[in-house]
mmCIF file of C-alpha atoms and ligand atoms in Angstrom:
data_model
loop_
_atom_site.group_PDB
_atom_site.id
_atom_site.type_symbol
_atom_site.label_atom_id
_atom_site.label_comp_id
_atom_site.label_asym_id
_atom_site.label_seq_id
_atom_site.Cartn_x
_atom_site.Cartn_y
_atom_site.Cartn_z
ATOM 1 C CA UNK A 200 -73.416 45.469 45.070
ATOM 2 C CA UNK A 201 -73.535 42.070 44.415
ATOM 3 C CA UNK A 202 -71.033 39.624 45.832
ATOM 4 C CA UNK A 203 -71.445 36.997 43.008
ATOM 5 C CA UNK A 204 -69.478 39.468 40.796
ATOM 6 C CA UNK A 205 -66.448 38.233 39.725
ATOM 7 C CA UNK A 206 -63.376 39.902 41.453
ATOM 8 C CA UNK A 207 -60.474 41.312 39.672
ATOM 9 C CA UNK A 208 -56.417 41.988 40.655
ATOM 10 C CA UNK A 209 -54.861 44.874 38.817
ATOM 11 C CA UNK A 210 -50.693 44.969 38.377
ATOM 12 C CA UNK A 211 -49.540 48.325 36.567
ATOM 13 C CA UNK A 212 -46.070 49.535 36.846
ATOM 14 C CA UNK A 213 -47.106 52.889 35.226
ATOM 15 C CA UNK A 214 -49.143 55.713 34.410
ATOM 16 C CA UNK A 215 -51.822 53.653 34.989
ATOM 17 C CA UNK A 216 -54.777 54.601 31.560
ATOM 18 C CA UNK A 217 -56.046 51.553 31.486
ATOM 19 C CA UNK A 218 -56.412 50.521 35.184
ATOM 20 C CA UNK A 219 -58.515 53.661 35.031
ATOM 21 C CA UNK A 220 -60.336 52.842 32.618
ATOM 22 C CA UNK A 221 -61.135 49.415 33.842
ATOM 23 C CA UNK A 222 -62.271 50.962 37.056
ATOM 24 C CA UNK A 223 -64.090 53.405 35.957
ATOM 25 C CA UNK A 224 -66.332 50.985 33.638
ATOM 26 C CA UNK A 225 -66.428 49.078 36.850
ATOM 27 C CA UNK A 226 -67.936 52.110 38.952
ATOM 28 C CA UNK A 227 -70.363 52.763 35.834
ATOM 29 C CA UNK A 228 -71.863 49.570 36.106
ATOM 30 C CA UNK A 229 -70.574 49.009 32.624
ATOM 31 C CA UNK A 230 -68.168 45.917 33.731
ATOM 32 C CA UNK A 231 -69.670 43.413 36.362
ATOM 33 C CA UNK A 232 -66.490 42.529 37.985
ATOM 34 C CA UNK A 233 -65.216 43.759 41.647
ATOM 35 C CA UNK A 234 -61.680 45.382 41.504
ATOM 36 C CA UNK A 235 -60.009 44.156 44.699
ATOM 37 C CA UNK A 236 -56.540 44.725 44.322
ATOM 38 C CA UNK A 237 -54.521 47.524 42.519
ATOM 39 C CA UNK A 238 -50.457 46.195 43.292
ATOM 40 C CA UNK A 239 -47.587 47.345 41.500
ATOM 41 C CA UNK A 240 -43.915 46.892 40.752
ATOM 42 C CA UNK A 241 -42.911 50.616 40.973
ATOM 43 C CA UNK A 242 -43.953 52.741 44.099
ATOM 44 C CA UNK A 243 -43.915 55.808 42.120
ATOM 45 C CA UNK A 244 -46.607 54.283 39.820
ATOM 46 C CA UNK A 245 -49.639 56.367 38.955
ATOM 47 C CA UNK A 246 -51.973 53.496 39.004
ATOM 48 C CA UNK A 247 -51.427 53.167 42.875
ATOM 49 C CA UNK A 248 -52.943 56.506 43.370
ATOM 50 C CA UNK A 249 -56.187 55.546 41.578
ATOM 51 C CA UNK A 250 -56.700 53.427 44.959
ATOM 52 C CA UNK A 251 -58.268 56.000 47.175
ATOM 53 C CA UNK A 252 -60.050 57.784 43.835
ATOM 54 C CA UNK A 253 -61.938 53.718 43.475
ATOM 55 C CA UNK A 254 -61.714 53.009 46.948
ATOM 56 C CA UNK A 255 -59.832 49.707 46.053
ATOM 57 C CA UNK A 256 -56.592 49.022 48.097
ATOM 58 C CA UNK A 257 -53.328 49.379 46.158
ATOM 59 C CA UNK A 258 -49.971 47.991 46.937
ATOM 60 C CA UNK A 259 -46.526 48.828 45.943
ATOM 61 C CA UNK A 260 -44.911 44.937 46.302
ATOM 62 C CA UNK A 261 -41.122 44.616 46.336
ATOM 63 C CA UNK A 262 -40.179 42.982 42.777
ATOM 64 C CA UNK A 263 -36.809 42.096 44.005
ATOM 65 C CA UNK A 264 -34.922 43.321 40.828
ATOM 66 C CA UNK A 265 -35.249 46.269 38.454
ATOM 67 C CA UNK A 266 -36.245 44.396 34.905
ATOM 68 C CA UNK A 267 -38.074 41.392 33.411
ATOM 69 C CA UNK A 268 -39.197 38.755 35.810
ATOM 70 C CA UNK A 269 -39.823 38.973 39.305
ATOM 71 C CA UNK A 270 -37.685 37.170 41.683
ATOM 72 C CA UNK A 271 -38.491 33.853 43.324
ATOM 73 C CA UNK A 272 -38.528 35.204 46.407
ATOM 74 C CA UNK A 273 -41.013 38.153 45.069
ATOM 75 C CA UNK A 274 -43.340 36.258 42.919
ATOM 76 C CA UNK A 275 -45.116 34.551 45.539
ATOM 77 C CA UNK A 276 -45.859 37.769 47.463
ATOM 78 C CA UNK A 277 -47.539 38.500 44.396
ATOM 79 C CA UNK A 278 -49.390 35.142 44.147
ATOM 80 C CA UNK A 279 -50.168 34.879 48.085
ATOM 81 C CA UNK A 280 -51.475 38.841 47.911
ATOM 82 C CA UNK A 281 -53.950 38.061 45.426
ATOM 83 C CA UNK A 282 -55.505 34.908 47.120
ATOM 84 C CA UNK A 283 -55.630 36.630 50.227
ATOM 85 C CA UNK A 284 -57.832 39.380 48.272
ATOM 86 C CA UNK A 285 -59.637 36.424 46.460
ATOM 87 C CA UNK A 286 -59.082 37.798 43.142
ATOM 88 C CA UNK A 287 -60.087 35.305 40.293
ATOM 89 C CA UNK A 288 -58.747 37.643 37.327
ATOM 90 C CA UNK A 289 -55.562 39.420 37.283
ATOM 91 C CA UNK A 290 -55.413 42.079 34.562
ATOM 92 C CA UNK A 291 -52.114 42.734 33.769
ATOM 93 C CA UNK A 292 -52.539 46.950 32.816
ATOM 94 C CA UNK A 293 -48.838 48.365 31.360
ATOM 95 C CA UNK A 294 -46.954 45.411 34.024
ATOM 96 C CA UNK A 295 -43.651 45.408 32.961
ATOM 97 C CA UNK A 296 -42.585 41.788 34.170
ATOM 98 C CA UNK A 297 -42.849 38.770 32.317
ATOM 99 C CA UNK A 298 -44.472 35.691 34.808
ATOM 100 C CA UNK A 299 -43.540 32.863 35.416
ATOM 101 C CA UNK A 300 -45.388 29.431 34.951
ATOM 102 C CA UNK A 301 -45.607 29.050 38.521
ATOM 103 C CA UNK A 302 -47.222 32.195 38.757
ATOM 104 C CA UNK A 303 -49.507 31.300 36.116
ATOM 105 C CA UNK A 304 -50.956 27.763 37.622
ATOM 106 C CA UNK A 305 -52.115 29.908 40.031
ATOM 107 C CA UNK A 306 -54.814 31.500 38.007
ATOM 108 C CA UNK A 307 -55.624 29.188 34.912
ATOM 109 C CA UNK A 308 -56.851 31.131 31.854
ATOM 110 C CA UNK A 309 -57.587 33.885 34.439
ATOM 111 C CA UNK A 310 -54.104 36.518 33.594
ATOM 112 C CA UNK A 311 -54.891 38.880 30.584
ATOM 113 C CA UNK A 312 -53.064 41.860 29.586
ATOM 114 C CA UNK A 313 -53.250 44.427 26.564
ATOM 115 C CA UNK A 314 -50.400 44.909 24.204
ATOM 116 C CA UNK A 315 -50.193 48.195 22.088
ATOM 117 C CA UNK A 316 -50.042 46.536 18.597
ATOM 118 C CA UNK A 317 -51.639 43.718 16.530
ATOM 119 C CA UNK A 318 -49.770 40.563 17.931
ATOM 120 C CA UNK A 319 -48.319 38.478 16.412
ATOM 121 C CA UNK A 320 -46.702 41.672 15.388
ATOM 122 C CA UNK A 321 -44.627 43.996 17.232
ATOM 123 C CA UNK A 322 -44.387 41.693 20.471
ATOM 124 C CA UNK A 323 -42.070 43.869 23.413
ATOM 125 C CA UNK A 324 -41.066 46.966 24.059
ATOM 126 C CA UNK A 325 -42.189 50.226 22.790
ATOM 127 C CA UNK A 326 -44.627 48.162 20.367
ATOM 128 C CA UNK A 327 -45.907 51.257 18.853
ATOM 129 C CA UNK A 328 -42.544 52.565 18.227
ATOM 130 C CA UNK A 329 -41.580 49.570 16.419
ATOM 131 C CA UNK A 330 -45.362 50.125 14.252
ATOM 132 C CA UNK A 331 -44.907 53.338 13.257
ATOM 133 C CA UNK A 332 -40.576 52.686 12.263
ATOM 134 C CA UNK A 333 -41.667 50.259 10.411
ATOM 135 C CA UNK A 334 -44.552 52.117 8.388
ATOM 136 C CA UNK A 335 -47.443 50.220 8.884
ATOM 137 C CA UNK A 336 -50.517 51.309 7.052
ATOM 138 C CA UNK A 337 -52.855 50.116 9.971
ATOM 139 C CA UNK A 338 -52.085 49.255 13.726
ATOM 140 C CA UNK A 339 -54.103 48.389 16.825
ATOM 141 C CA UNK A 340 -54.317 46.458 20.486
ATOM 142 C CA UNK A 341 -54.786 42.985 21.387
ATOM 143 C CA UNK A 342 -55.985 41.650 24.456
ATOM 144 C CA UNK A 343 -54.456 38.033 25.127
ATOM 145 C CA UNK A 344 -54.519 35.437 27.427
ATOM 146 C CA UNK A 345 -50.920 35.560 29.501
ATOM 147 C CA UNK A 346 -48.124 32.971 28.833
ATOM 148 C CA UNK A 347 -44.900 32.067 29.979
ATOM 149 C CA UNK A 348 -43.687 33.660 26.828
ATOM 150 C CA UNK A 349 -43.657 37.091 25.849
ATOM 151 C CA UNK A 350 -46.889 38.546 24.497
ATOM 152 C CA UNK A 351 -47.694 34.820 22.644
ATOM 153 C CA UNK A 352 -50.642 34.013 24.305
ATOM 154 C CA UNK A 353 -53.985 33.259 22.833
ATOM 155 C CA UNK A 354 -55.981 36.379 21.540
ATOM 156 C CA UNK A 355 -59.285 37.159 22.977
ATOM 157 C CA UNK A 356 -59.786 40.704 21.485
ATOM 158 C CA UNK A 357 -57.799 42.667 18.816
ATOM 159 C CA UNK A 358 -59.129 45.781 17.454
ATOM 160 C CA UNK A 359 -57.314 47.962 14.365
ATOM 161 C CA UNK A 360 -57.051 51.624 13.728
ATOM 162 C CA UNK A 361 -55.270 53.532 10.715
ATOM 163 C CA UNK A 362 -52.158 55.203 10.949
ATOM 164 C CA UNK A 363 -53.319 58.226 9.459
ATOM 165 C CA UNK A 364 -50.964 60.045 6.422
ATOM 166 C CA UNK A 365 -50.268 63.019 8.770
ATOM 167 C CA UNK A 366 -49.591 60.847 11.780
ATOM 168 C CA UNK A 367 -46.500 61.439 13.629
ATOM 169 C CA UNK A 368 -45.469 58.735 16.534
ATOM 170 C CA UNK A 369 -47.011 61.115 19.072
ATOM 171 C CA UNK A 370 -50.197 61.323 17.579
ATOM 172 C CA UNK A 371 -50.361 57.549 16.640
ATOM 173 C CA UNK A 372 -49.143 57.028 20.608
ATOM 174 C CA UNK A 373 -52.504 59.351 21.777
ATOM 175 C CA UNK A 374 -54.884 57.624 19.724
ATOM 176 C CA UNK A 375 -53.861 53.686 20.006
ATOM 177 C CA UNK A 376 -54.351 54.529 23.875
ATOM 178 C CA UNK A 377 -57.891 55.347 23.866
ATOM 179 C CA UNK A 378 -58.426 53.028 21.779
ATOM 180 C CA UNK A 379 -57.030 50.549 24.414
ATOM 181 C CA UNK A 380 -58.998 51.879 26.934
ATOM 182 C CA UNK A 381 -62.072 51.071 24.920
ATOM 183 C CA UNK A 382 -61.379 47.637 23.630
ATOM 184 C CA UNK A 383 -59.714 46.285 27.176
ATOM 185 C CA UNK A 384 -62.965 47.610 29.032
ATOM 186 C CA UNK A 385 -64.827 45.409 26.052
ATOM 187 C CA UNK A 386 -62.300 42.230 26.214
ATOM 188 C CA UNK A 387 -63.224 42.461 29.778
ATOM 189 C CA UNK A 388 -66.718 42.578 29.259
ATOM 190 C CA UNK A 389 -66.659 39.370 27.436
ATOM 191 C CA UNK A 390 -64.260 37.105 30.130
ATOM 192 C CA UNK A 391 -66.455 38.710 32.750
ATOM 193 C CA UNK A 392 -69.648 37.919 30.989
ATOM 194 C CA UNK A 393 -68.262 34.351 29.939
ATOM 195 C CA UNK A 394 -69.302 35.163 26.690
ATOM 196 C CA UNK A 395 -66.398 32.959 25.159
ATOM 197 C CA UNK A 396 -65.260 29.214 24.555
ATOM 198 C CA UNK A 397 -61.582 28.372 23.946
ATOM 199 C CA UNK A 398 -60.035 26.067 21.194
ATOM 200 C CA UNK A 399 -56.859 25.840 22.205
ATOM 201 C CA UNK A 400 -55.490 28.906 20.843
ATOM 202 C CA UNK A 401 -58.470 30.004 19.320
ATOM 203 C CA UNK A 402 -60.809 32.417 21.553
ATOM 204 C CA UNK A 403 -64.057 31.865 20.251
ATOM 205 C CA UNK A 404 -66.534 34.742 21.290
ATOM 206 C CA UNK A 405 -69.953 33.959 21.023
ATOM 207 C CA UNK A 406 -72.733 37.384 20.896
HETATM 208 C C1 GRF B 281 -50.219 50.465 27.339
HETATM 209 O O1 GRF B 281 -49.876 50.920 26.050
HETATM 210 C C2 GRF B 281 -50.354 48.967 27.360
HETATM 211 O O2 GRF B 281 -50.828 48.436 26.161
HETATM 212 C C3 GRF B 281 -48.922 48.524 27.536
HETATM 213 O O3 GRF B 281 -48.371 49.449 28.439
HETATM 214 C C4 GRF B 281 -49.077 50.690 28.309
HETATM 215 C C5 GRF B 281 -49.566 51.040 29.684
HETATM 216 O O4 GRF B 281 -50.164 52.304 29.737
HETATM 217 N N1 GRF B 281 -48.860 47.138 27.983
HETATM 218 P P1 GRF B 281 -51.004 52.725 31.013
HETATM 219 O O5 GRF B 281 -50.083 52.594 32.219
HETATM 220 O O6 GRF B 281 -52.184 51.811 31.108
HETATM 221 O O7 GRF B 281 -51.393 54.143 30.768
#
């Protein structure tokens, strides 16, 4: 495989969907990138075992503390782990921490992530939840840029689906996922492909 590709991070606290997806588009040929690191904020997290199934190392790193940010002492780990595997991008798949600027600097315009609703809308927690509480008529993922803030950075991707009459949260949960799968694995293809010019918030995609 080529070494020119450009080399991607992973950090999942979870289940891990869409780190599989991502690597398996990756071992299709379907996304020319390199997945070099897998690390996560919970040992228990399913997206650590997809390691030895890619063949890409995988890390539980010690976050420090239990919720939101990781601490000072942690967040460098982080930082100095990806250098040392040369990743470029770091694709934030169901990471549960918000990062902090210093973080960010690290990797300019290079941390994305995927959010489980239309953003602006539904920013946080259990976005899909919030969606179908509220009774929206027609929900969907974005794939952003990463901030300091929460969920507020520049959209690259956004793709919409219907919440169907006979929909119950379950079913609406099922479906928005594959559908993330899909449109990260496309986002990706895009940023990998450098298919895309920003404006300052505006993404601009070109075919
Ligand atoms: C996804 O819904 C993603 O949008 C959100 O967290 C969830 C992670 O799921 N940020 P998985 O671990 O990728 O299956």
């Amino acid at each position: 495989m080529s070494t020119n590709l450009p080399s991607v991070g992973i950090l999942a606290s979870g289940r891990g969907s869409n780190c599989e997806a991502i690597l398996q588009a990756i071992a299709e040929g379907t996304l020319a990138a390199k997945a070099s690191l897998i690390l996560s904020d919970n040992p228990k997290a399913g997206a650590l075992e997809l390691g030895s199934k890619f063949n890409v190392p995988a890390r539980y790193l010690d976050p420090g503390r239990p919720h939101a940010r990781l601490t000072p002492d942690c967040e460098p780990r982080y930082v100095r782990a990806l250098q040392e595997a040369e990743v470029e991008w770091v694709i934030l798949a169901g990471f549960m921490r918000i990062l902090s600027k210093d973080f960010l600097s690290h990797f300019p315009d290079r941390v994305v992530n995927i959010h489980p609703s239309l953003l602006p809308s539904f920013p946080g927690l259990d976005a899909v939840g919030q969606a179908f509480a509220h009774g929206v008529k027609v929900t969907g993922c974005t794939v952003h840029f990463v901030d300091a803030g929460m969920d507020t950075g520049p959209i690259i991707h956004q793709k919409a689906i219907d919440v169907l009459p006979g929909d119950t949260e379950a079913s609406l949960r099922k479906r928005l996922l594959t559908h993330e799968h899909r449109t990260y694995v496309e986002a990706l293809q895009i940023l990998m492909s450098k298919r895309y010019d920003r404006q300052g918030r505006r993404v601009v995609i070109h075919s």
